[in-house]
Short mmCIF file of C-alpha atoms in Angstrom, two decimals:
data_model
loop_
_atom_site.label_atom_id
_atom_site.label_comp_id
_atom_site.label_asym_id
_atom_site.label_seq_id
_atom_site.Cartn_x
_atom_site.Cartn_y
_atom_site.Cartn_z
CA MET A 1 -6.62 162.48 -136.46
CA SER A 2 -5.25 162.19 -140.03
CA THR A 3 -7.43 161.25 -142.98
CA SER A 4 -5.83 157.80 -143.27
CA CYS A 5 -6.47 156.99 -139.60
CA ARG A 6 -9.95 158.35 -139.86
CA ASN A 7 -10.60 156.22 -142.89
CA ALA A 8 -9.30 153.18 -141.07
CA PHE A 9 -11.57 153.82 -138.13
CA VAL A 10 -14.60 154.25 -140.31
CA PHE A 11 -13.82 151.11 -142.37
CA VAL A 12 -13.38 148.96 -139.31
CA ILE A 13 -16.59 150.27 -137.64
CA ILE A 14 -18.68 149.75 -140.80
CA PHE A 15 -17.23 146.33 -141.50
CA THR A 16 -17.74 145.24 -137.92
CA VAL A 17 -21.45 146.30 -138.12
CA ALA A 18 -21.72 144.37 -141.37
CA ARG A 19 -20.25 141.33 -139.70
CA LEU A 20 -22.75 141.61 -136.85
CA ALA A 21 -25.51 141.64 -139.48
CA MET A 22 -23.99 138.57 -141.17
CA LEU A 23 -23.80 136.87 -137.77
CA ALA A 24 -27.49 137.63 -137.13
CA ALA A 25 -28.40 136.18 -140.50
CA SER A 26 -26.32 133.04 -140.09
CA GLY A 27 -28.04 129.65 -140.01
CA LEU A 28 -25.07 127.84 -138.52
CA TYR A 29 -25.47 125.72 -135.39
CA LEU A 30 -22.96 126.24 -132.64
CA LEU A 31 -19.82 124.23 -133.21
CA PRO A 32 -19.26 121.52 -130.56
CA ASP A 33 -16.40 123.53 -129.04
CA GLU A 34 -18.64 126.60 -128.95
CA ALA A 35 -21.39 124.62 -127.21
CA GLN A 36 -18.85 123.43 -124.68
CA TYR A 37 -17.65 126.94 -124.02
CA TRP A 38 -21.22 127.97 -123.47
CA VAL A 39 -21.64 125.13 -120.96
CA TRP A 40 -18.59 126.48 -119.11
CA SER A 41 -20.02 129.97 -119.19
CA ARG A 42 -22.98 128.82 -117.09
CA HIS A 43 -20.66 128.13 -114.17
CA LEU A 44 -17.91 130.85 -113.95
CA ASP A 45 -14.62 129.51 -112.69
CA LEU A 46 -10.86 130.33 -112.77
CA GLY A 47 -10.11 127.45 -115.22
CA TYR A 48 -11.72 124.69 -117.24
CA PHE A 49 -10.81 121.20 -118.47
CA SER A 50 -9.16 122.10 -121.71
CA LYS A 51 -8.86 125.89 -121.88
CA PRO A 52 -8.17 128.90 -119.63
CA PRO A 53 -11.28 130.78 -118.50
CA MET A 54 -11.37 133.93 -120.70
CA ILE A 55 -13.71 132.51 -123.37
CA ALA A 56 -16.26 131.41 -120.84
CA TRP A 57 -16.18 134.80 -119.18
CA LEU A 58 -16.78 136.56 -122.47
CA ILE A 59 -19.69 134.23 -123.41
CA HIS A 60 -21.17 134.72 -119.95
CA LEU A 61 -21.03 138.47 -120.43
CA THR A 62 -22.63 138.51 -123.91
CA THR A 63 -25.31 135.95 -123.11
CA ALA A 64 -26.21 137.83 -119.91
CA VAL A 65 -27.09 140.77 -122.15
CA GLY A 66 -29.10 139.09 -124.90
CA GLY A 67 -29.73 135.45 -124.05
CA ASN A 68 -28.36 132.11 -125.21
CA ALA A 69 -29.05 132.17 -128.97
CA PRO A 70 -25.99 131.51 -131.22
CA PHE A 71 -25.74 135.23 -132.06
CA TRP A 72 -25.15 136.17 -128.45
CA VAL A 73 -22.74 133.31 -127.88
CA ARG A 74 -20.67 134.56 -130.72
CA LEU A 75 -21.13 138.32 -130.30
CA ALA A 76 -17.74 138.97 -128.81
CA SER A 77 -15.95 137.54 -131.82
CA PRO A 78 -16.58 140.23 -134.48
CA LEU A 79 -16.40 142.92 -131.82
CA LEU A 80 -13.00 141.85 -130.60
CA HIS A 81 -11.67 141.44 -134.19
CA GLY A 82 -12.82 144.95 -134.88
CA ALA A 83 -11.09 146.16 -131.70
CA THR A 84 -7.86 144.37 -132.78
CA ALA A 85 -8.00 146.06 -136.15
CA LEU A 86 -8.40 149.43 -134.42
CA LEU A 87 -5.38 148.64 -132.20
CA ILE A 88 -3.24 148.01 -135.31
CA VAL A 89 -3.46 151.75 -136.19
CA PRO A 90 -1.69 153.03 -133.02
CA LEU A 91 0.64 150.04 -133.23
CA VAL A 92 1.81 150.95 -136.64
CA LYS A 93 2.21 154.56 -135.60
CA GLU A 94 4.11 153.50 -132.49
CA LEU A 95 6.48 151.63 -134.80
CA GLY A 96 7.06 154.84 -136.69
CA TRP A 97 5.74 153.54 -140.02
CA GLY A 98 3.18 156.19 -140.88
CA GLU A 99 -0.56 156.44 -141.26
CA LYS A 100 -0.90 155.00 -144.79
CA ARG A 101 0.57 151.74 -143.68
CA ALA A 102 -1.70 151.80 -140.62
CA PHE A 103 -4.79 152.12 -142.82
CA TRP A 104 -3.88 149.28 -145.11
CA ALA A 105 -2.80 147.09 -142.16
CA ALA A 106 -6.12 147.66 -140.37
CA MET A 107 -8.13 146.96 -143.57
CA LEU A 108 -6.20 143.82 -144.47
CA TYR A 109 -6.52 142.49 -140.90
CA MET A 110 -10.31 142.72 -141.19
CA LEU A 111 -10.15 140.90 -144.45
CA LEU A 112 -7.66 138.15 -143.47
CA PRO A 113 -9.19 134.66 -144.24
CA MET A 114 -8.50 133.55 -140.63
CA VAL A 115 -10.32 136.61 -139.28
CA THR A 116 -13.24 136.24 -141.69
CA PHE A 117 -13.79 132.61 -140.68
CA SER A 118 -13.07 133.26 -137.03
CA SER A 119 -15.60 136.10 -136.91
CA MET A 120 -18.37 133.64 -137.60
CA PHE A 121 -17.62 131.59 -134.46
CA MET A 122 -16.45 132.10 -130.98
CA THR A 123 -12.96 130.57 -130.41
CA THR A 124 -10.11 131.19 -128.05
CA ASP A 125 -7.99 132.71 -130.81
CA VAL A 126 -10.26 135.79 -130.85
CA PRO A 127 -9.39 137.30 -127.45
CA LEU A 128 -5.81 135.93 -127.81
CA LEU A 129 -5.24 137.96 -130.97
CA PHE A 130 -6.58 141.13 -129.27
CA PHE A 131 -4.32 140.78 -126.22
CA TRP A 132 -1.37 139.83 -128.38
CA THR A 133 -1.75 142.96 -130.54
CA PHE A 134 -2.23 145.19 -127.50
CA SER A 135 0.87 143.68 -125.91
CA LEU A 136 2.92 144.32 -129.03
CA LEU A 137 1.98 148.00 -128.74
CA ALA A 138 2.59 148.26 -125.00
CA PHE A 139 5.89 146.32 -124.97
CA HIS A 140 7.34 148.45 -127.78
CA ARG A 141 6.36 151.59 -126.00
CA ALA A 142 7.93 150.28 -122.82
CA CYS A 143 11.17 149.55 -124.69
CA ARG A 144 11.14 152.89 -126.43
CA THR A 145 10.34 155.15 -123.49
CA GLY A 146 11.56 153.10 -120.52
CA GLN A 147 8.42 154.14 -118.64
CA GLY A 148 7.53 151.68 -115.87
CA ARG A 149 3.80 152.08 -116.36
CA TRP A 150 4.02 150.56 -119.83
CA ALA A 151 5.96 147.65 -118.40
CA PHE A 152 3.12 147.00 -115.92
CA VAL A 153 0.61 147.37 -118.73
CA THR A 154 2.49 144.85 -120.81
CA GLY A 155 2.56 142.37 -117.98
CA LEU A 156 -1.17 142.74 -117.42
CA LEU A 157 -1.95 142.28 -121.07
CA VAL A 158 0.24 139.17 -121.26
CA ALA A 159 -1.57 137.74 -118.27
CA LEU A 160 -4.90 138.38 -119.90
CA GLY A 161 -3.68 136.77 -123.05
CA LEU A 162 -2.59 133.71 -121.11
CA LEU A 163 -6.10 133.53 -119.62
CA ALA A 164 -7.38 133.45 -123.15
CA LYS A 165 -5.03 130.79 -124.44
CA TYR A 166 -1.68 129.51 -123.26
CA ALA A 167 -0.15 130.17 -126.70
CA MET A 168 0.33 133.68 -125.37
CA ALA A 169 3.55 132.32 -123.90
CA TYR A 170 5.10 132.79 -127.30
CA PHE A 171 5.24 136.46 -126.38
CA ALA A 172 8.14 135.67 -123.97
CA VAL A 173 10.11 134.11 -126.80
CA GLY A 174 9.60 137.10 -129.08
CA ALA A 175 10.46 139.57 -126.33
CA ALA A 176 13.59 137.70 -125.38
CA LEU A 177 14.75 137.63 -129.07
CA TYR A 178 14.14 141.30 -129.58
CA LEU A 179 15.89 142.36 -126.35
CA TRP A 180 18.84 140.05 -127.09
CA PHE A 181 19.26 141.89 -130.43
CA ASP A 182 18.53 145.50 -129.42
CA LYS A 183 20.78 146.49 -126.59
CA ASP A 184 19.39 150.04 -126.51
CA ALA A 185 15.89 148.75 -125.93
CA ARG A 186 17.27 146.36 -123.27
CA LYS A 187 18.96 149.27 -121.58
CA ARG A 188 15.89 151.51 -121.65
CA LEU A 189 13.64 148.78 -120.33
CA GLY A 190 16.12 147.85 -117.59
CA THR A 191 15.91 145.21 -114.95
CA LYS A 192 13.03 146.99 -113.22
CA GLY A 193 11.02 147.08 -116.43
CA GLY A 194 11.63 143.40 -117.17
CA THR A 195 10.84 142.45 -113.59
CA ALA A 196 7.62 144.49 -113.79
CA ILE A 197 6.49 142.66 -116.93
CA VAL A 198 7.30 139.20 -115.66
CA GLY A 199 5.97 139.87 -112.15
CA THR A 200 2.68 141.35 -113.29
CA ALA A 201 2.12 138.64 -115.82
CA PHE A 202 2.81 135.90 -113.20
CA LEU A 203 0.53 137.48 -110.59
CA GLY A 204 -2.25 137.79 -113.20
CA ILE A 205 -2.05 134.08 -114.07
CA VAL A 206 -1.64 132.89 -110.48
CA PRO A 207 -5.40 132.27 -109.91
CA ASN A 208 -5.51 129.95 -112.93
CA LEU A 209 -2.37 128.18 -111.86
CA LEU A 210 -3.91 127.58 -108.41
CA TRP A 211 -7.07 126.22 -110.08
CA ASN A 212 -4.86 123.84 -112.14
CA VAL A 213 -2.98 122.69 -108.95
CA LYS A 214 -6.34 121.95 -107.33
CA HIS A 215 -7.38 119.92 -110.41
CA ASP A 216 -4.10 118.02 -111.01
CA TRP A 217 -2.90 120.38 -113.79
CA ILE A 218 -5.69 119.11 -116.00
CA THR A 219 -5.71 122.00 -118.49
CA PHE A 220 -1.91 121.88 -118.97
CA ALA A 221 -2.05 118.11 -119.38
CA HIS A 222 -4.75 118.44 -122.03
CA THR A 223 -2.82 121.16 -123.86
CA ALA A 224 0.27 118.95 -123.91
CA SER A 225 -1.73 116.00 -125.15
CA ASN A 226 -2.83 117.99 -128.19
CA ALA A 227 0.69 117.52 -129.54
CA ASN A 228 0.03 113.71 -129.57
CA MET A 229 3.63 112.54 -129.95
CA SER A 230 2.73 108.85 -129.42
CA GLY A 231 2.38 108.06 -133.14
CA SER A 232 4.92 108.19 -135.96
CA LEU A 233 7.61 110.76 -135.27
CA PHE A 234 7.72 112.08 -138.76
CA SER A 235 5.08 112.81 -141.32
CA PHE A 236 6.10 114.66 -144.47
CA ARG A 237 2.48 114.82 -145.65
CA GLU A 238 1.22 116.41 -142.43
CA GLY A 239 3.94 119.00 -142.51
CA LEU A 240 3.36 119.85 -146.11
CA VAL A 241 -0.39 120.15 -145.54
CA PHE A 242 0.19 122.49 -142.60
CA MET A 243 2.54 124.74 -144.58
CA LEU A 244 0.09 124.93 -147.49
CA SER A 245 -2.72 125.65 -145.06
CA GLN A 246 -0.95 128.79 -143.92
CA PHE A 247 -1.38 130.36 -147.39
CA ALA A 248 -5.18 129.84 -146.90
CA VAL A 249 -5.10 131.21 -143.30
CA PHE A 250 -3.11 134.31 -144.10
CA GLY A 251 -3.83 134.68 -147.84
CA PRO A 252 -1.43 133.77 -150.67
CA PHE A 253 -0.29 137.22 -151.66
CA LEU A 254 0.35 138.20 -148.01
CA MET A 255 2.22 134.97 -147.32
CA ILE A 256 4.52 135.49 -150.28
CA ALA A 257 5.05 139.13 -149.24
CA LEU A 258 5.94 137.91 -145.68
CA LEU A 259 8.50 135.52 -147.07
CA PHE A 260 10.04 138.31 -149.14
CA SER A 261 10.14 140.53 -146.11
CA VAL A 262 12.91 138.28 -144.72
CA SER A 263 15.17 139.21 -147.59
CA PHE A 264 14.09 142.84 -147.14
CA LEU A 265 15.29 142.62 -143.54
CA LEU A 266 18.62 141.14 -144.47
CA SER A 267 19.24 143.66 -147.26
CA SER A 268 18.27 146.62 -145.00
CA ARG A 269 20.76 145.47 -142.33
CA LYS A 270 23.66 146.31 -144.72
CA THR A 271 22.40 149.87 -145.14
CA ALA A 272 20.91 150.47 -141.66
CA GLY A 273 23.69 152.80 -140.47
CA ALA A 274 22.46 155.14 -137.81
CA GLY A 275 19.43 157.36 -137.21
CA GLU A 276 16.23 156.61 -139.09
CA GLY A 277 17.69 153.78 -141.08
CA ALA A 278 18.72 152.00 -137.87
CA ASP A 279 15.33 152.55 -136.33
CA SER A 280 13.52 151.10 -139.36
CA PHE A 281 15.79 148.07 -139.23
CA LYS A 282 15.09 147.55 -135.48
CA THR A 283 11.36 147.87 -136.15
CA ARG A 284 11.58 145.03 -138.63
CA VAL A 285 13.60 142.93 -136.18
CA TYR A 286 10.93 143.62 -133.53
CA LEU A 287 8.16 142.30 -135.74
CA HIS A 288 10.17 139.35 -137.08
CA ALA A 289 10.96 138.35 -133.49
CA PHE A 290 7.26 137.98 -132.78
CA THR A 291 6.34 136.47 -136.13
CA TRP A 292 8.67 133.51 -136.76
CA PRO A 293 8.92 131.65 -133.40
CA PRO A 294 5.26 130.51 -133.36
CA LEU A 295 5.19 129.86 -137.05
CA LEU A 296 8.46 127.88 -137.23
CA LEU A 297 7.65 125.95 -134.10
CA MET A 298 4.27 124.89 -135.51
CA ILE A 299 5.88 123.97 -138.84
CA GLY A 300 8.32 121.74 -136.99
CA LEU A 301 5.52 120.20 -134.88
CA SER A 302 3.46 119.51 -137.95
CA PHE A 303 6.15 117.26 -139.35
CA LEU A 304 6.24 115.28 -136.05
CA THR A 305 2.57 115.12 -135.34
CA ARG A 306 -0.64 116.99 -136.11
CA ALA A 307 -0.94 120.75 -136.02
CA ASN A 308 -4.17 122.59 -136.74
CA ALA A 309 -4.04 125.35 -139.34
CA ASN A 310 -4.88 128.04 -136.76
CA TRP A 311 -2.15 127.16 -134.26
CA ALA A 312 0.24 129.69 -135.78
CA ALA A 313 -2.33 132.53 -135.89
CA LEU A 314 -0.26 134.72 -133.58
CA ALA A 315 2.42 134.96 -136.22
CA TYR A 316 0.19 136.96 -138.54
CA VAL A 317 -0.19 140.15 -136.57
CA GLY A 318 3.43 141.04 -136.91
CA GLY A 319 3.53 139.16 -140.22
CA LEU A 320 0.75 141.32 -141.63
CA LEU A 321 2.68 144.51 -140.80
CA LEU A 322 5.84 143.14 -142.42
CA ALA A 323 3.93 142.08 -145.53
CA VAL A 324 2.28 145.50 -145.81
CA GLU A 325 5.61 147.32 -145.37
CA TRP A 326 7.25 145.20 -148.05
CA MET A 327 4.44 145.75 -150.52
CA LEU A 328 4.19 149.55 -149.96
CA ALA A 329 7.92 150.11 -149.79
CA GLY A 330 8.34 148.39 -153.14
CA GLY A 331 5.40 150.13 -154.82
CA ARG A 332 3.52 146.81 -155.07
CA LYS A 333 0.05 148.34 -154.68
CA GLY A 334 -1.29 145.68 -157.05
CA TRP A 335 -0.50 143.03 -154.47
CA ILE A 336 -2.68 144.83 -151.90
CA THR A 337 -5.47 145.31 -154.40
CA ALA A 338 -5.36 141.61 -155.26
CA SER A 339 -5.50 140.64 -151.60
CA VAL A 340 -8.44 142.97 -150.86
CA PHE A 341 -10.35 141.54 -153.86
CA LEU A 342 -9.58 137.94 -153.08
CA HIS A 343 -10.21 138.20 -149.31
CA GLY A 344 -13.32 140.35 -149.83
CA THR A 345 -14.70 137.69 -152.20
CA LEU A 346 -14.17 135.09 -149.52
CA VAL A 347 -16.15 137.16 -147.03
CA LEU A 348 -19.13 137.22 -149.36
CA VAL A 349 -18.84 133.52 -150.23
CA LEU A 350 -18.74 132.39 -146.64
CA PHE A 351 -21.65 134.73 -145.75
CA PHE A 352 -23.86 133.18 -148.44
CA LEU A 353 -22.82 129.63 -147.50
CA SER A 354 -23.80 130.33 -143.87
CA LEU A 355 -27.36 131.48 -144.75
CA PRO A 356 -30.12 129.06 -143.56
CA ALA A 357 -31.33 128.52 -147.11
CA MET A 358 -27.90 127.55 -148.29
CA GLN A 359 -27.35 125.20 -145.36
CA ARG A 360 -30.53 123.33 -146.24
CA VAL A 361 -29.59 122.57 -149.84
CA LEU A 362 -25.78 122.57 -150.20
CA LEU A 363 -23.66 119.46 -149.75
CA PRO A 364 -19.88 118.98 -149.38
CA PRO A 365 -17.49 120.01 -150.65
CA VAL A 366 -19.40 123.22 -151.49
CA ASN A 367 -20.78 123.32 -147.97
CA VAL A 368 -17.52 123.83 -146.06
CA PHE A 369 -19.39 123.93 -142.76
CA ALA A 370 -21.02 120.54 -143.07
CA ALA A 371 -18.53 118.41 -141.16
CA GLN A 372 -19.14 120.35 -137.92
CA GLN A 373 -22.77 121.17 -138.48
CA ARG A 374 -23.90 117.53 -138.22
CA PHE A 375 -23.55 117.65 -134.39
CA GLY A 376 -25.83 120.62 -133.90
CA ALA A 377 -28.32 119.26 -136.47
CA THR A 378 -28.47 115.88 -134.76
CA ALA A 379 -28.87 117.53 -131.36
CA GLU A 380 -31.79 119.60 -132.69
CA VAL A 381 -33.58 116.49 -133.94
CA VAL A 382 -33.07 114.82 -130.55
CA ALA A 383 -34.42 117.98 -128.82
CA ASN A 384 -37.64 117.83 -130.92
CA ARG A 385 -38.07 114.06 -130.13
CA VAL A 386 -37.50 114.59 -126.45
CA GLY A 387 -39.85 117.51 -126.23
CA HIS A 388 -42.74 115.64 -127.82
CA PHE A 389 -42.24 112.01 -126.64
CA TYR A 390 -39.75 111.77 -123.85
CA PRO A 391 -40.32 114.71 -121.44
CA ASP A 392 -39.06 112.80 -118.37
CA THR A 393 -35.94 110.90 -119.36
CA THR A 394 -32.17 110.99 -119.35
CA VAL A 395 -30.42 111.77 -122.60
CA MET A 396 -27.05 110.17 -122.86
CA ALA A 397 -24.07 110.60 -125.18
CA ASP A 398 -20.87 108.70 -125.47
CA GLU A 399 -18.71 111.27 -127.27
CA ARG A 400 -17.75 114.88 -126.36
CA LYS A 401 -18.83 116.69 -129.49
CA ILE A 402 -22.40 115.32 -129.62
CA MET A 403 -22.59 115.68 -125.81
CA ALA A 404 -21.86 119.39 -125.93
CA SER A 405 -24.33 119.93 -128.76
CA LEU A 406 -26.98 118.05 -126.86
CA VAL A 407 -26.56 120.00 -123.65
CA TYR A 408 -26.89 123.25 -125.62
CA ALA A 409 -29.92 122.05 -127.72
CA LEU A 410 -31.77 120.69 -124.65
CA ARG A 411 -31.08 123.68 -122.46
CA ASN A 412 -34.73 124.73 -122.17
CA LEU A 413 -36.14 121.24 -121.57
CA PRO A 414 -36.54 119.58 -118.14
CA VAL A 415 -34.34 116.63 -118.92
CA ARG A 416 -30.94 115.44 -117.76
CA VAL A 417 -28.09 115.16 -120.29
CA ARG A 418 -25.36 112.81 -119.19
CA MET A 419 -22.11 111.30 -120.48
CA TRP A 420 -21.51 107.60 -120.57
CA PRO A 421 -19.25 106.80 -117.60
CA TYR A 422 -16.12 105.40 -119.16
CA ASP A 423 -13.86 103.39 -116.90
CA ARG A 424 -10.87 105.61 -117.48
CA THR A 425 -9.20 108.91 -116.58
CA PRO A 426 -11.67 111.65 -117.71
CA ALA A 427 -10.83 112.70 -121.33
CA ASN A 428 -13.07 115.79 -121.45
CA HIS A 429 -15.17 118.14 -119.27
CA PHE A 430 -18.28 116.05 -119.42
CA GLU A 431 -16.52 112.83 -118.34
CA LEU A 432 -15.29 114.79 -115.38
CA THR A 433 -18.55 116.47 -114.32
CA GLN A 434 -21.66 114.97 -116.05
CA THR A 435 -21.49 111.19 -116.06
CA MET A 436 -24.59 109.13 -115.56
CA THR A 437 -25.39 107.45 -112.25
CA ARG A 438 -27.53 104.44 -111.40
CA ASP A 439 -30.45 106.66 -110.23
CA GLU A 440 -30.59 108.37 -113.68
CA GLY A 441 -30.56 105.20 -115.72
CA ALA A 442 -34.14 103.90 -115.40
CA LYS A 443 -35.02 105.22 -118.90
CA VAL A 444 -32.37 106.60 -121.19
CA LEU A 445 -32.38 108.02 -124.62
CA TRP A 446 -28.95 107.22 -126.04
CA VAL A 447 -27.49 109.26 -128.93
CA THR A 448 -24.55 107.46 -130.53
CA ASN A 449 -22.69 107.02 -133.79
CA ILE A 450 -21.95 103.34 -132.90
CA ARG A 451 -25.11 101.32 -133.15
CA ALA A 452 -25.65 98.84 -130.30
CA ASN A 453 -22.23 99.25 -128.78
CA PRO A 454 -21.98 96.07 -126.62
CA VAL A 455 -19.98 97.90 -123.92
CA VAL A 456 -22.94 100.24 -123.30
CA VAL A 457 -25.90 97.93 -124.23
CA GLY A 458 -24.58 95.25 -121.90
CA LYS A 459 -25.09 97.54 -118.94
CA PHE A 460 -28.87 97.87 -119.55
CA GLU A 461 -31.78 95.44 -119.25
CA THR A 462 -33.39 96.37 -122.54
CA SER A 463 -32.45 98.32 -125.71
CA ARG A 464 -34.24 99.21 -128.93
CA LEU A 465 -33.49 101.40 -131.89
CA ILE A 466 -35.82 104.35 -132.20
CA GLU A 467 -34.40 106.25 -135.16
CA SER A 468 -31.41 106.34 -137.48
CA LEU A 469 -30.17 109.73 -138.60
CA SER A 470 -28.03 110.29 -141.67
CA ALA A 471 -25.58 113.13 -141.14
CA GLN A 472 -25.87 113.92 -144.84
CA SER A 473 -29.61 114.34 -144.68
CA LEU A 474 -29.24 116.53 -141.63
CA ALA A 475 -26.38 118.84 -142.56
CA GLY A 476 -24.55 117.45 -145.47
CA GLY A 477 -21.88 115.77 -143.37
CA LYS A 478 -20.68 112.24 -143.28
CA GLY A 479 -21.63 109.52 -140.78
CA GLN A 480 -24.65 108.06 -139.07
CA TYR A 481 -26.26 108.74 -135.70
CA TYR A 482 -28.65 106.44 -133.85
CA ILE A 483 -31.20 107.26 -131.19
CA MET A 484 -31.79 104.23 -128.93
CA GLU A 485 -34.05 103.73 -125.95
CA LEU A 486 -32.37 101.91 -123.04
CA THR A 487 -33.91 100.91 -119.72
CA GLY A 488 -32.68 99.47 -116.47
CA TYR A 489 -29.13 100.72 -116.04
CA LYS A 490 -27.06 98.36 -114.00
CA PRO A 491 -23.48 99.70 -113.60
#
């Protein structure tokens, strides 16, 4: 192992250990989505309402080792990000770009703003990025060597990526673009190799497909509904916000370098010729093929409807390597230094903001976590009230985020947590599986952000307000939550 590769390995290991320490010191409640994933992990399955099953499997594994505290729910996140950074080293070497670029790429991956933020929570992007990076390595090797085993490995990794998040399907677009351009790679891979990749990936995802068939394609329907094309069909503001957000997700210097790498690709085409120059050009094409489809598609979608800032995260594995190549090839070491300093500062800032002492005193906009922390803070207050005054009752919510947080916060108490039974097609996991019944409605503690909602109150004989909770006093967020006692449910 060369010095650069050894340094990359040491840096990633040390930084991952540091992230684990930061995670242990964190005072952040589980996000509502994290709490929902934890609920799924209690009942292993081949699919779930809004996501494929991988994230629930991972949480089940880590919590089986150490328990259900937030640290153990999130443990796989920094570990998988560290593993992804380590995979970048052999990926860069596979591309023929040398060990110095491998070192900087691995280091910068660990410092990416999206990775820093993501390492603090457990999200579906974490395993997705791992399998995407591994697939880039395996697919390039399959195309370079023509060995069937690497085609099978690629198919398996793509299947695992799809089980993490359906966005892994972008890999098919990148692979098709690359093979369309590079006839030599297409010839080496051959029909057998392509069939092995597609066939293995399909077989790997079949169990989840069958689960969706059994449940009326509920996960796919939810994924499609995220696009929300029912509103205005064009929003310049939303598109502009999404594009600017990518500079925050990837880092400003790296994003500018990625944009310049396009001109680098075009200029290198003229001088590619044969031999090493042609190989370098094809390597750039390979990475661009897997970078721009998800990014451009999400930019386009953002002008038509909403697109979350992380929806193009897959673009930034290949994008990072292209940015690093452009900076090092042009002797722009200062750009790398600036990125390391800026992103490293962000790591420290987010760590201090996540500490319990900071969460108790900081308010928005300084407390960037406040908006999502109000759910966990409210649920903790409810858990304290239930434990002392309402040991034998049903706790009810009427909204998914507070419901997920309540189920997690009340996990050790002998109470039932139920969702209000809306008269509609289930819109989330809890409406599908945990709605309240007549037998559970004799005495209900209702947690809501809509005081005395007549649709709900009208279904009970009595109602009274017990407590009003300001989200700002709880976690610095906005809004109000009410705890109401209801009796005599009559559906």
